[in-house]
PDB file of C-alpha atoms in Angstrom:
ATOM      1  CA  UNK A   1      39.578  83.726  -0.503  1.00 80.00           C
ATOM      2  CA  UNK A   2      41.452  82.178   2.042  1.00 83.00           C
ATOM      3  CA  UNK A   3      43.786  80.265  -0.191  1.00 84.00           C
ATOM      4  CA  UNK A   4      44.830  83.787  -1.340  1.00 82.00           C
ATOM      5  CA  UNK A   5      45.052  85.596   1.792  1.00 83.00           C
ATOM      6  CA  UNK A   6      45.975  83.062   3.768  1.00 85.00           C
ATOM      7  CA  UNK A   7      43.720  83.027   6.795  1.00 82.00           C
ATOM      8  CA  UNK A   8      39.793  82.780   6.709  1.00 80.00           C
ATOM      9  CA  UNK A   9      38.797  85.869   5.528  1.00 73.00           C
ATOM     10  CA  UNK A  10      36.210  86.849   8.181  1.00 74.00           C
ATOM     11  CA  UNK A  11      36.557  90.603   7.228  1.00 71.00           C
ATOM     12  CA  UNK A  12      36.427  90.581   3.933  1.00 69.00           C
ATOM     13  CA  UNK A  13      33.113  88.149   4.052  1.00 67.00           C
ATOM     14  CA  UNK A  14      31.489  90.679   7.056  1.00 68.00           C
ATOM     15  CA  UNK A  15      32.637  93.734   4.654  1.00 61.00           C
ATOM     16  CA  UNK A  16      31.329  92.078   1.354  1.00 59.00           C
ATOM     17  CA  UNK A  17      27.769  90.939   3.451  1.00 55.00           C
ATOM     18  CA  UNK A  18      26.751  94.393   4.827  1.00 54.00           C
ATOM     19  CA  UNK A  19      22.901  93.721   5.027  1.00 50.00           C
ATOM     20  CA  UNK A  20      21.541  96.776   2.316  1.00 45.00           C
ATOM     21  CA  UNK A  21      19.087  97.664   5.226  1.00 41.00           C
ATOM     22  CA  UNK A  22      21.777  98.925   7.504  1.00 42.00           C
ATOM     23  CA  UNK A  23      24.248  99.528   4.978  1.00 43.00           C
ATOM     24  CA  UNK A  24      24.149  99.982   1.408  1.00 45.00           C
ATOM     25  CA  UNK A  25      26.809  97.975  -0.776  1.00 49.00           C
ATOM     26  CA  UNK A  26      27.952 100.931  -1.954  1.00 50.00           C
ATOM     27  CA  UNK A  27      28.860 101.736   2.140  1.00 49.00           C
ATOM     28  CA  UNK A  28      30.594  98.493   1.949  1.00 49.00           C
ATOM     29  CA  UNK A  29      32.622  99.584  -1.169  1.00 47.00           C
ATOM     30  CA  UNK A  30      33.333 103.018   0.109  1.00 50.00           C
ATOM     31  CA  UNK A  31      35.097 101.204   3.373  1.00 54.00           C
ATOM     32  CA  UNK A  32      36.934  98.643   0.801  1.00 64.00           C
ATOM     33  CA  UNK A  33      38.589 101.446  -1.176  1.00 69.00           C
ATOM     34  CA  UNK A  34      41.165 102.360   1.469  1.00 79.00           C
ATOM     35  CA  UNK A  35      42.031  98.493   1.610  1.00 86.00           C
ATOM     36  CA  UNK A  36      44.689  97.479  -1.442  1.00 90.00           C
ATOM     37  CA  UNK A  37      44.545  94.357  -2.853  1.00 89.00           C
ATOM     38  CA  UNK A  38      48.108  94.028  -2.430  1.00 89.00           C
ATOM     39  CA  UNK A  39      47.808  93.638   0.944  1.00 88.00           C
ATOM     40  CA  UNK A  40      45.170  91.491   1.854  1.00 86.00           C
ATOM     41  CA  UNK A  41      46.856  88.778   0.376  1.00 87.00           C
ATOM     42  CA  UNK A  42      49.089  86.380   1.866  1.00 87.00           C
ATOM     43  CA  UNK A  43      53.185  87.588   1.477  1.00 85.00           C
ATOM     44  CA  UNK A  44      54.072  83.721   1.506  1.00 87.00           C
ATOM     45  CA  UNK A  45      52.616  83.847  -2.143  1.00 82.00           C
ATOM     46  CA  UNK A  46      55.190  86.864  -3.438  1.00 83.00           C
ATOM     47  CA  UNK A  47      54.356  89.208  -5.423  1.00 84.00           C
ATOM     48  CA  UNK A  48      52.512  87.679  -8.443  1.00 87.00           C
ATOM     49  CA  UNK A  49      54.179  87.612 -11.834  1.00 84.00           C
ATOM     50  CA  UNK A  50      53.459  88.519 -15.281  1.00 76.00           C
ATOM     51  CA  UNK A  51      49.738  87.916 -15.846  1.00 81.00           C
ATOM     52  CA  UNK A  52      49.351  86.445 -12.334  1.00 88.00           C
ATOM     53  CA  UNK A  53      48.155  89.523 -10.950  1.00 89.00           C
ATOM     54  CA  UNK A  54      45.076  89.935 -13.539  1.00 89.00           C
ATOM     55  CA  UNK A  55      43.951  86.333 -12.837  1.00 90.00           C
ATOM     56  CA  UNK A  56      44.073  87.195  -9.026  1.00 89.00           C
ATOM     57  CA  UNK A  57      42.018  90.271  -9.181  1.00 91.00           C
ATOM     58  CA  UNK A  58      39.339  87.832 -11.424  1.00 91.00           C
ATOM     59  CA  UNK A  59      39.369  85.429  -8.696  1.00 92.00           C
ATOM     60  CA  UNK A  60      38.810  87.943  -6.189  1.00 91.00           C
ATOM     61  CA  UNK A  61      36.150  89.500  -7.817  1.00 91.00           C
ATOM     62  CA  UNK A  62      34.462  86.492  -8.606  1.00 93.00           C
ATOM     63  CA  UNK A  63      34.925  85.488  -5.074  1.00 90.00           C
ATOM     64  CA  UNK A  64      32.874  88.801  -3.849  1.00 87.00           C
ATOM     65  CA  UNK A  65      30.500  87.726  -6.195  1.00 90.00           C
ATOM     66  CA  UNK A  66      30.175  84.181  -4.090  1.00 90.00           C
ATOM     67  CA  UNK A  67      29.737  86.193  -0.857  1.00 84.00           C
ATOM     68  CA  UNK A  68      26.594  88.146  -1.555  1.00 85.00           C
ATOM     69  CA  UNK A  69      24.382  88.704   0.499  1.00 83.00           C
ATOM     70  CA  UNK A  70      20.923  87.487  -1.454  1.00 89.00           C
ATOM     71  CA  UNK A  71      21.753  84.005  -2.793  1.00 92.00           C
ATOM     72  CA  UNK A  72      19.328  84.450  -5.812  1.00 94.00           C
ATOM     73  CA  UNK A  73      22.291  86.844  -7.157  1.00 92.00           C
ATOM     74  CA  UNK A  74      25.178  84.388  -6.432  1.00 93.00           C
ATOM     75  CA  UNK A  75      26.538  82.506  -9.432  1.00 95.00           C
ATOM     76  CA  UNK A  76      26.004  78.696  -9.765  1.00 97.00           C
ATOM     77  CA  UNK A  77      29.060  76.342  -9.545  1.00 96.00           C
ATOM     78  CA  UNK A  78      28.595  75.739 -13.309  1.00 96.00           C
ATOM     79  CA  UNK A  79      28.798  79.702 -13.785  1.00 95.00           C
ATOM     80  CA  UNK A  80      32.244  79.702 -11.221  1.00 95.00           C
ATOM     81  CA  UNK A  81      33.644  76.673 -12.983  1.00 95.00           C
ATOM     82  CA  UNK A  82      33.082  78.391 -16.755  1.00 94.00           C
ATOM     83  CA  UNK A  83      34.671  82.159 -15.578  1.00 92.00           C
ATOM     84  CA  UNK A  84      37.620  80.023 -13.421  1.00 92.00           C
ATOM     85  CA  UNK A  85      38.143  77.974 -17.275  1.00 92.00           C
ATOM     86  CA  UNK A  86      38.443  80.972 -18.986  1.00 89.00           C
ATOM     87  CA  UNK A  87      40.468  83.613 -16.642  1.00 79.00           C
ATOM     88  CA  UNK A  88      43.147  84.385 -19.330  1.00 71.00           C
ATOM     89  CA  UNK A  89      40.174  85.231 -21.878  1.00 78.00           C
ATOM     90  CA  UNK A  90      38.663  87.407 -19.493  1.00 78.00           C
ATOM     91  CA  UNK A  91      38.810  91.447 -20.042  1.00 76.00           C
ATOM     92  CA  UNK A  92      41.443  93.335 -18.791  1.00 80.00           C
ATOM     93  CA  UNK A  93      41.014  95.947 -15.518  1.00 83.00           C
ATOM     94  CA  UNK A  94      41.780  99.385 -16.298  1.00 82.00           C
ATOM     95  CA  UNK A  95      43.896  99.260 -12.753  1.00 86.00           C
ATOM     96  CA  UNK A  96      46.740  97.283 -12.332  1.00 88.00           C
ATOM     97  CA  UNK A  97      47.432  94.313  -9.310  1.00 88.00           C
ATOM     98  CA  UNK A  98      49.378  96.850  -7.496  1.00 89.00           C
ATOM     99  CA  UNK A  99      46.974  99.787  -7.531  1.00 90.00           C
ATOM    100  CA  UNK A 100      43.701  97.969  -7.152  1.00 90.00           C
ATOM    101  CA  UNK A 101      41.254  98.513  -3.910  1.00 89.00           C
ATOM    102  CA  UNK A 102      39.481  95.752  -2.636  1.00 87.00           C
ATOM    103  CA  UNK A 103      36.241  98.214  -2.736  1.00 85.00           C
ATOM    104  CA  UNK A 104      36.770  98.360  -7.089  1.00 86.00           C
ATOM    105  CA  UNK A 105      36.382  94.770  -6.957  1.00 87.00           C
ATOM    106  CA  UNK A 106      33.303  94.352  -4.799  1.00 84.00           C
ATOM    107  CA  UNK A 107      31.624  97.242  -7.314  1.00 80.00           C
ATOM    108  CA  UNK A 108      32.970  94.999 -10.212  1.00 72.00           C
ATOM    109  CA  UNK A 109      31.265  92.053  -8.369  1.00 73.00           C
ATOM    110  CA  UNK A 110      27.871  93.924  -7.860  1.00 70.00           C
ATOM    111  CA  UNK A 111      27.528  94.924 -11.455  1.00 67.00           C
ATOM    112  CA  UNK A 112      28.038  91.207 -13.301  1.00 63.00           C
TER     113      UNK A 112
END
């Protein structure tokens, strides 16, 4: 995450960790929706080309994924490495770079 957005990403892990006893993940979703994508990430990068974009949102969702909460529903290295080996296999999001929340990607996150 902080590759992409260029700082550490202290909000985005406190909004991704919401404990489920004070605040469901769906509470931490609902606050992620008003945040774009687009602009979390860092503007030295430039706005990512053809394809780019999908492999960034996979990143970042796989990157939620990383940051849960309960680390019995985190993926192993060997499960990061194989998704991170096969990005431009991966299924396409029915939202494009430009028009994707942060919160769409957490729910993504929570469902694999």
């Amino acid at each position: 995450m902080e590759v992409l957005i260029g700082r550490h990403p202290t909000e985005l892990i406190s909004l991704s960790s919401l404990p489920p006893s004070t605040s469901s993940s769906s509470s931490s979703v609902v606050v992620g929706q008003n945040i774009m994508l687009k602009d979390v990430l860092d503007r030295c990068l430039g706005p990512p080309e053809d394809g780019v974009g999908e492999e960034m949102m996979h990143v970042v969702k796989l990157a939620f994924s990383c940051l849960r909460g309960d680390p019995r529903t985190r993926p192993t290295m060997q499960e990061v490495s194989i998704q991170l080996s096969s990005l431009s296999r991966r299924p396409t999001f029915p939202k494009t770079f430009q028009t994707t929340t942060l919160g769409q990607l957490m729910m993504d996150s929570e469902e694999e």
